[in-house]
Tab-separated table of C-alpha atoms in Angstrom:
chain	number	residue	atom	x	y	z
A	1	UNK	CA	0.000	0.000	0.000
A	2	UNK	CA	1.538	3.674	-0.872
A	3	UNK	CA	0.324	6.340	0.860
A	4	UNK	CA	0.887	10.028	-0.800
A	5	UNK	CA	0.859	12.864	1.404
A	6	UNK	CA	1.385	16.645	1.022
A	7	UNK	CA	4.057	18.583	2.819
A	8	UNK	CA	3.456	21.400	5.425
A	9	UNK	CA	4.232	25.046	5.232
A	10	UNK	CA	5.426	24.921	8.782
A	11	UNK	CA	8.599	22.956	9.979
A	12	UNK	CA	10.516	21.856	12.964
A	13	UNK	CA	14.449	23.027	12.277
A	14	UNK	CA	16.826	20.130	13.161
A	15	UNK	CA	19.176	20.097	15.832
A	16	UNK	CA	22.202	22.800	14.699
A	17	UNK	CA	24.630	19.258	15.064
A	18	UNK	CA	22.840	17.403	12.893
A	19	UNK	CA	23.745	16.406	9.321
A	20	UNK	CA	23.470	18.769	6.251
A	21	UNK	CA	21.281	17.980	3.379
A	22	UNK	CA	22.901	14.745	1.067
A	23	UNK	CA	20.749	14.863	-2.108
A	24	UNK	CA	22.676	11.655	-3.567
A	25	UNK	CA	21.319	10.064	-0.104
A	26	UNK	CA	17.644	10.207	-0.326
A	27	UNK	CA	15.581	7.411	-2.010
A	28	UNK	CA	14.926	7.987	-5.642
A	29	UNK	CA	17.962	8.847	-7.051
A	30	UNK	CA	16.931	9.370	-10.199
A	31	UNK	CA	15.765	12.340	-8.970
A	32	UNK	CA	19.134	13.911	-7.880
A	33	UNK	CA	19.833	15.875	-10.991
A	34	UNK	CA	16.335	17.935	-10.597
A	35	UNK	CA	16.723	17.879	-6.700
A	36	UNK	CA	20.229	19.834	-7.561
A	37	UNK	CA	18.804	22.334	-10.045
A	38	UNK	CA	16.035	23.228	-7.390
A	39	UNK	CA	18.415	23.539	-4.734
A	40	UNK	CA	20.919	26.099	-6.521
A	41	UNK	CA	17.405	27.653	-7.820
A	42	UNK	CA	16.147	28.151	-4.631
A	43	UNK	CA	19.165	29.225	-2.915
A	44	UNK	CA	19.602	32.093	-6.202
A	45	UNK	CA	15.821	33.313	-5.730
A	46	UNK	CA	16.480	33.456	-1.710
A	47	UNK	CA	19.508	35.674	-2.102
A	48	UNK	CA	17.893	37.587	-4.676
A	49	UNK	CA	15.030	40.484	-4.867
A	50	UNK	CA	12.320	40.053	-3.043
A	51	UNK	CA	13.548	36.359	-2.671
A	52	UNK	CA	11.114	35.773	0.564
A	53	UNK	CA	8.271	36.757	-1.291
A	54	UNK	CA	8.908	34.948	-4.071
A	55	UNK	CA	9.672	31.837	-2.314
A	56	UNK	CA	6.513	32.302	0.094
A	57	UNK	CA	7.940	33.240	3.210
A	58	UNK	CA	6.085	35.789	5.429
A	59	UNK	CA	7.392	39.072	5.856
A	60	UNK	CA	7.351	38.492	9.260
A	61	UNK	CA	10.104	36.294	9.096
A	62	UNK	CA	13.385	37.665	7.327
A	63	UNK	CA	15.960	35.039	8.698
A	64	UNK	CA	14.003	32.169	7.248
A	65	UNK	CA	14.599	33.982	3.897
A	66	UNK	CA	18.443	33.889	4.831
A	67	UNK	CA	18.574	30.634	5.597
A	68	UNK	CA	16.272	29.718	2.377
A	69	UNK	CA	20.110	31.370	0.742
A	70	UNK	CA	22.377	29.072	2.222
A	71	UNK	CA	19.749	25.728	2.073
A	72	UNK	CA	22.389	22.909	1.156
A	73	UNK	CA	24.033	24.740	4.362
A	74	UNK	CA	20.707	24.040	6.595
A	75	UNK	CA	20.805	20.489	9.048
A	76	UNK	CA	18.365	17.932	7.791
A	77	UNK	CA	16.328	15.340	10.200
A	78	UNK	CA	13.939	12.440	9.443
A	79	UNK	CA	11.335	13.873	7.729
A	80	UNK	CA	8.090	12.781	9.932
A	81	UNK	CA	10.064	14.945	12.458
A	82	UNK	CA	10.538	18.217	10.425
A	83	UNK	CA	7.382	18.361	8.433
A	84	UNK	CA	4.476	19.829	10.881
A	85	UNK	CA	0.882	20.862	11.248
A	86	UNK	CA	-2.151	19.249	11.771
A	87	UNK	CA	-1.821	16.047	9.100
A	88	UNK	CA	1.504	15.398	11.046
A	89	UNK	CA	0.226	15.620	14.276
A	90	UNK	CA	-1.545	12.874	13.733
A	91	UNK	CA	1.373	10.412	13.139
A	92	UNK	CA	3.582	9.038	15.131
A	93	UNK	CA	7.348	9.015	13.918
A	94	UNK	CA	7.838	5.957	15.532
A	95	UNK	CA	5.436	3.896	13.611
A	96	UNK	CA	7.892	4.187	10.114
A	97	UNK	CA	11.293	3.847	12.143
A	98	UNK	CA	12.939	0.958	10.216
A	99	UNK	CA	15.154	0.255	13.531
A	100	UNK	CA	11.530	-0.582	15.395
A	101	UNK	CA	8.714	-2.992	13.703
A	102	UNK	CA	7.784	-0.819	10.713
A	103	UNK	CA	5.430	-1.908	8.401
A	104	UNK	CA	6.811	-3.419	5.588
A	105	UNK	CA	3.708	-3.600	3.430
A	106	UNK	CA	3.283	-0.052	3.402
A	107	UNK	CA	5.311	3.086	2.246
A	108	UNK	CA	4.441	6.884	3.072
A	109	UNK	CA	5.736	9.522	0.627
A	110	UNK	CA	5.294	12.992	1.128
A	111	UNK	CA	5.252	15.774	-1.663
A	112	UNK	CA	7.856	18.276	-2.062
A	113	UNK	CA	8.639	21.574	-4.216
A	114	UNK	CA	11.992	21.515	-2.615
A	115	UNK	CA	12.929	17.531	-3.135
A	116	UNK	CA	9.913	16.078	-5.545
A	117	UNK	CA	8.986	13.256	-3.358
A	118	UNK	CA	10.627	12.105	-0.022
A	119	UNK	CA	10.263	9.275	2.017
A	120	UNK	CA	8.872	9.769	5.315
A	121	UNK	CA	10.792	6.645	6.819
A	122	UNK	CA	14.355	7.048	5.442
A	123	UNK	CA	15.252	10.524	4.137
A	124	UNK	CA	16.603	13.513	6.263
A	125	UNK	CA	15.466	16.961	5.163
A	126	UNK	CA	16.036	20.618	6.056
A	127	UNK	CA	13.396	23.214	7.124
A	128	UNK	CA	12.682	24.429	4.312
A	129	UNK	CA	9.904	27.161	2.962
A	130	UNK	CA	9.306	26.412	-0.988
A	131	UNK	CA	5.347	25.445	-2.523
A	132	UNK	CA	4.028	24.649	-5.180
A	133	UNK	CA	3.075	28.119	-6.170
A	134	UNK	CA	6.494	29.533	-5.372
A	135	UNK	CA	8.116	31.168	-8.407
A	136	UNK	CA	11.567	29.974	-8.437
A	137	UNK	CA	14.223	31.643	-10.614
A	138	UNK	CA	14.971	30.694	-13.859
A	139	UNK	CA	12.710	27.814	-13.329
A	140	UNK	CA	9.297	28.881	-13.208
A	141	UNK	CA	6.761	27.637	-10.890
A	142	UNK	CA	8.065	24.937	-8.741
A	143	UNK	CA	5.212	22.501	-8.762
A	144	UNK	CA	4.579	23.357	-12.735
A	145	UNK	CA	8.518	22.691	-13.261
A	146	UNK	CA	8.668	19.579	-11.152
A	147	UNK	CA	5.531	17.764	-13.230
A	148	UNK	CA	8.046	16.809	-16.368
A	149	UNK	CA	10.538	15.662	-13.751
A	150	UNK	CA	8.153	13.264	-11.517
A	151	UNK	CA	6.170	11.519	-14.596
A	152	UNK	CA	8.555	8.713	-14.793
A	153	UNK	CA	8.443	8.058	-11.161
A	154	UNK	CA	4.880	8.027	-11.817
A	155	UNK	CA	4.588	4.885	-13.409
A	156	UNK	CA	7.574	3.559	-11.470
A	157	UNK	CA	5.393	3.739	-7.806
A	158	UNK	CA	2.363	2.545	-9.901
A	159	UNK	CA	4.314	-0.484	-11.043
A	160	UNK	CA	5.656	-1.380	-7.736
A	161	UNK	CA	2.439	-1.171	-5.643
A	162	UNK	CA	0.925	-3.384	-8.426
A	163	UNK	CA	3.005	-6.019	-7.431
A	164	UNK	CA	2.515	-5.421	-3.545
A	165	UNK	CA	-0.133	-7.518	-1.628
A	166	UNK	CA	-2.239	-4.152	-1.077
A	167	UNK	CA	-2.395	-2.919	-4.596
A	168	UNK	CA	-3.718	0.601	-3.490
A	169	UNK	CA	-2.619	3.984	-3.227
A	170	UNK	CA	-4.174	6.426	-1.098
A	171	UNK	CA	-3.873	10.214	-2.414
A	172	UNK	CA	-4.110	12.664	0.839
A	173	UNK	CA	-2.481	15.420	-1.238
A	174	UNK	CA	-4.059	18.890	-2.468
A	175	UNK	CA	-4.952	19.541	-5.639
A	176	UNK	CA	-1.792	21.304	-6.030
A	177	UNK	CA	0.396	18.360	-5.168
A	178	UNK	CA	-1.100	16.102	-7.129
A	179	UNK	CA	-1.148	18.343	-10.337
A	180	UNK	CA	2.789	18.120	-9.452
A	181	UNK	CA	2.308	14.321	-9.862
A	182	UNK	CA	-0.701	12.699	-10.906
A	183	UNK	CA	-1.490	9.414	-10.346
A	184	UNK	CA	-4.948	7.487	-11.306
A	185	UNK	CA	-6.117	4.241	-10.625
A	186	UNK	CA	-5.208	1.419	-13.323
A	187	UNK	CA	-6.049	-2.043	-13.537
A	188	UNK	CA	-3.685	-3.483	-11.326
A	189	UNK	CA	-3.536	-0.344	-8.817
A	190	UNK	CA	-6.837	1.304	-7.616
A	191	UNK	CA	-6.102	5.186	-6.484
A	192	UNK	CA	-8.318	6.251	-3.953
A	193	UNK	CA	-8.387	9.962	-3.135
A	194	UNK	CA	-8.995	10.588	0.918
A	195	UNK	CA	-12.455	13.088	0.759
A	196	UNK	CA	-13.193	14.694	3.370
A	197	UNK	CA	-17.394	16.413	3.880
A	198	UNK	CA	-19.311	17.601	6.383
A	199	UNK	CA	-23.018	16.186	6.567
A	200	UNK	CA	-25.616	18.270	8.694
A	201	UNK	CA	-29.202	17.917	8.190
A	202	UNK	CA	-28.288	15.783	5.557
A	203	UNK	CA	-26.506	18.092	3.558
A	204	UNK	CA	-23.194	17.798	2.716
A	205	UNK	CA	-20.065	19.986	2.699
A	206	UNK	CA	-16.848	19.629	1.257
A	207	UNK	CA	-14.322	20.465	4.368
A	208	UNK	CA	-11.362	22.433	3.073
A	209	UNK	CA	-9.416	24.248	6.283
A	210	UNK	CA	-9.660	20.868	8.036
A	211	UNK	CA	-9.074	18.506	5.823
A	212	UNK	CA	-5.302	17.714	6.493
A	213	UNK	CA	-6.541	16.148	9.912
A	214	UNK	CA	-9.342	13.832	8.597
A	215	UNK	CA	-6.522	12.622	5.918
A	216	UNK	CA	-3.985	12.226	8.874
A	217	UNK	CA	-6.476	9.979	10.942
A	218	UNK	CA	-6.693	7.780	7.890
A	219	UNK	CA	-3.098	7.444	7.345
A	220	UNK	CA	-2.707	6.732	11.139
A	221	UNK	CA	-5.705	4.334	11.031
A	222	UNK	CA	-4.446	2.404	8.063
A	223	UNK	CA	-0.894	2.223	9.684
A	224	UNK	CA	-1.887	0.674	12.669
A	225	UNK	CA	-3.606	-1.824	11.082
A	226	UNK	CA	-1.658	-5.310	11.412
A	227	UNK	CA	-1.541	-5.373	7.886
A	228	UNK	CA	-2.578	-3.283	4.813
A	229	UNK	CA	-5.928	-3.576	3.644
A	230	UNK	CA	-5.866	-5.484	0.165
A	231	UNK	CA	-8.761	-3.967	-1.355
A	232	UNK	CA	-10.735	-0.398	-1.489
A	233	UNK	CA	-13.506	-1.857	0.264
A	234	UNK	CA	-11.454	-3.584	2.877
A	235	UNK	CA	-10.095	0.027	3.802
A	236	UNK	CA	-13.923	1.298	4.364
A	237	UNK	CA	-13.870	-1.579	6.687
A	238	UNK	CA	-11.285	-1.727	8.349
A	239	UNK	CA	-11.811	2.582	9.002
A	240	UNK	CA	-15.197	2.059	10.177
A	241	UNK	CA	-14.221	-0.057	12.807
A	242	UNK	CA	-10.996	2.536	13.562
A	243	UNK	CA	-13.505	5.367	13.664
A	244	UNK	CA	-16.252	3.493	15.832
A	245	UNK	CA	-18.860	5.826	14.741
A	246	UNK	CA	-17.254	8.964	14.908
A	247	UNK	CA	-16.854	9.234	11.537
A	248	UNK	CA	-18.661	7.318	8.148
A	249	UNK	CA	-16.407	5.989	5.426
A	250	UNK	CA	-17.473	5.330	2.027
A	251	UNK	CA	-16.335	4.568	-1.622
A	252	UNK	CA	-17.649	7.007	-4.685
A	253	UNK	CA	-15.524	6.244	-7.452
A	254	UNK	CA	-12.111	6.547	-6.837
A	255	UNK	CA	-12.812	8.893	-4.026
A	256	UNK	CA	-12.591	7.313	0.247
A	257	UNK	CA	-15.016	10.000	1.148
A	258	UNK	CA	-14.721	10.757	5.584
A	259	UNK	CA	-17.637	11.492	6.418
A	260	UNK	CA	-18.319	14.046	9.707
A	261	UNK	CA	-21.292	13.988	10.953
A	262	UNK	CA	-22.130	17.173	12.205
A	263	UNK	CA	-24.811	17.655	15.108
């Protein structure tokens, strides 16, 4: 099972001591070329004019531009432990430490306008502030520049989760992340996009501010499960019982729509 999550605007900063970032080092190394024209692009818009706006960071915040300058410079940590917010809150580093009992069935990437895609159990990232929408120098928009870049890996994760005993992949990312990288169900590899709505007096409501948490309660849910779910409709089942009520789960499509009940 392959899980696909977006990254967070806010990070935790590793320990001063710890290691800088090693692009040949992270998982997918076909990607290092790219990863090393976004760096030096970054690090050129950062130093540049209005770099921080450019790049997204709030005015309210001029050393994170500065350190944006001098990013290969920056320490890098495991990257369940630098990426933050609400979707991250919800997991628990521990659960993908390959030292511990880690599931080996399933695989969490997360998104990145900095790095592509990173793997939430293995790499070590810096704290870093680039989106999707950031205009990058010379380059463009990141997320638009990085689509040509992550198609091949595309079909790469679709091919390996084909031949996994959960052939699923569960989407949790924003529309903006997964312009970056599409991926749609096949017919070895169903794609199911995590939904959040909001039913009251039976009307339903597609939840937007909150959604990160509903989609970080399924990721938890479906990692704590002895083993993946093989099917779609083994995931409803296996969430309904997580959820005990608090929350309905159902299928429409190629959509896992989370379903909040609202009093």
């Amino acid at each position: 099972m392959l899980f696909l999550l977006p990254p967070s605007e806010t990070k935790t900063r590793p320990a001063a001591d710890a290691p800088h970032l090693d692009l040949p080092a992270l998982t997918h190394p076909e990607l290092t070329a790219a990863r090393e024209t976004m760096l030096r692009a970054v690090q050129r818009t950062a130093a540049g004019r209005d770099g921080g706006a450019k790049l997204g960071v709030p005015a309210s915040a001029p050393e994170l531009t500065e350190r944006m300058a001098e990013l290969s410079d920056e320490p890098a940590g495991p990257a369940l432990r630098v990426y933050s917010g609400v979707l991250f809150d919800q997991l628990d580093p521990a659960v993908l430490d390959p030292g511990a009992n880690a599931p080996t069935d399933r695989r969490v990437l997360i998104q990145s306008a900095l790095l592509g895609v990173v793997d939430a159990a293995q790499d070590l990232i810096p704290a870093y502030r680039v989106s999707a929408g950031s205009k990058v120098t010379r380059l463009g928009k990141a997320g638009t520049w990085w689509g040509k870049h992550l198609r091949p890996l595309a079909q790469t994760l679709l091919e390996e989760t084909a031949h996994s005993t959960a052939p699923l992949a569960i989407d949790c990312r924003s529309g903006a992340y997964r312009t970056m990288m599409p991926l749609h169900s096949t017919a070895e590899v169903r794609v199911l996009a995590v939904s959040p709505v909001q039913e009251r007096a039976g009307v339903r409501k597609v939840v937007s501010h909150d959604a990160k948490r509903y989609r970080g309660w399924v990721v938890r849910a479906l990692l704590d499960a002895p083993s993946a779910p093989p099917t779609a409709e083994a995931v409803v089942e296996h969430l309904l019982a997580a959820f005990d009520g608090t929350l309905g789960v159902e299928l429409d499509g190629d959509s896992l729509v989370i379903v909040d009940h609202a009093e």
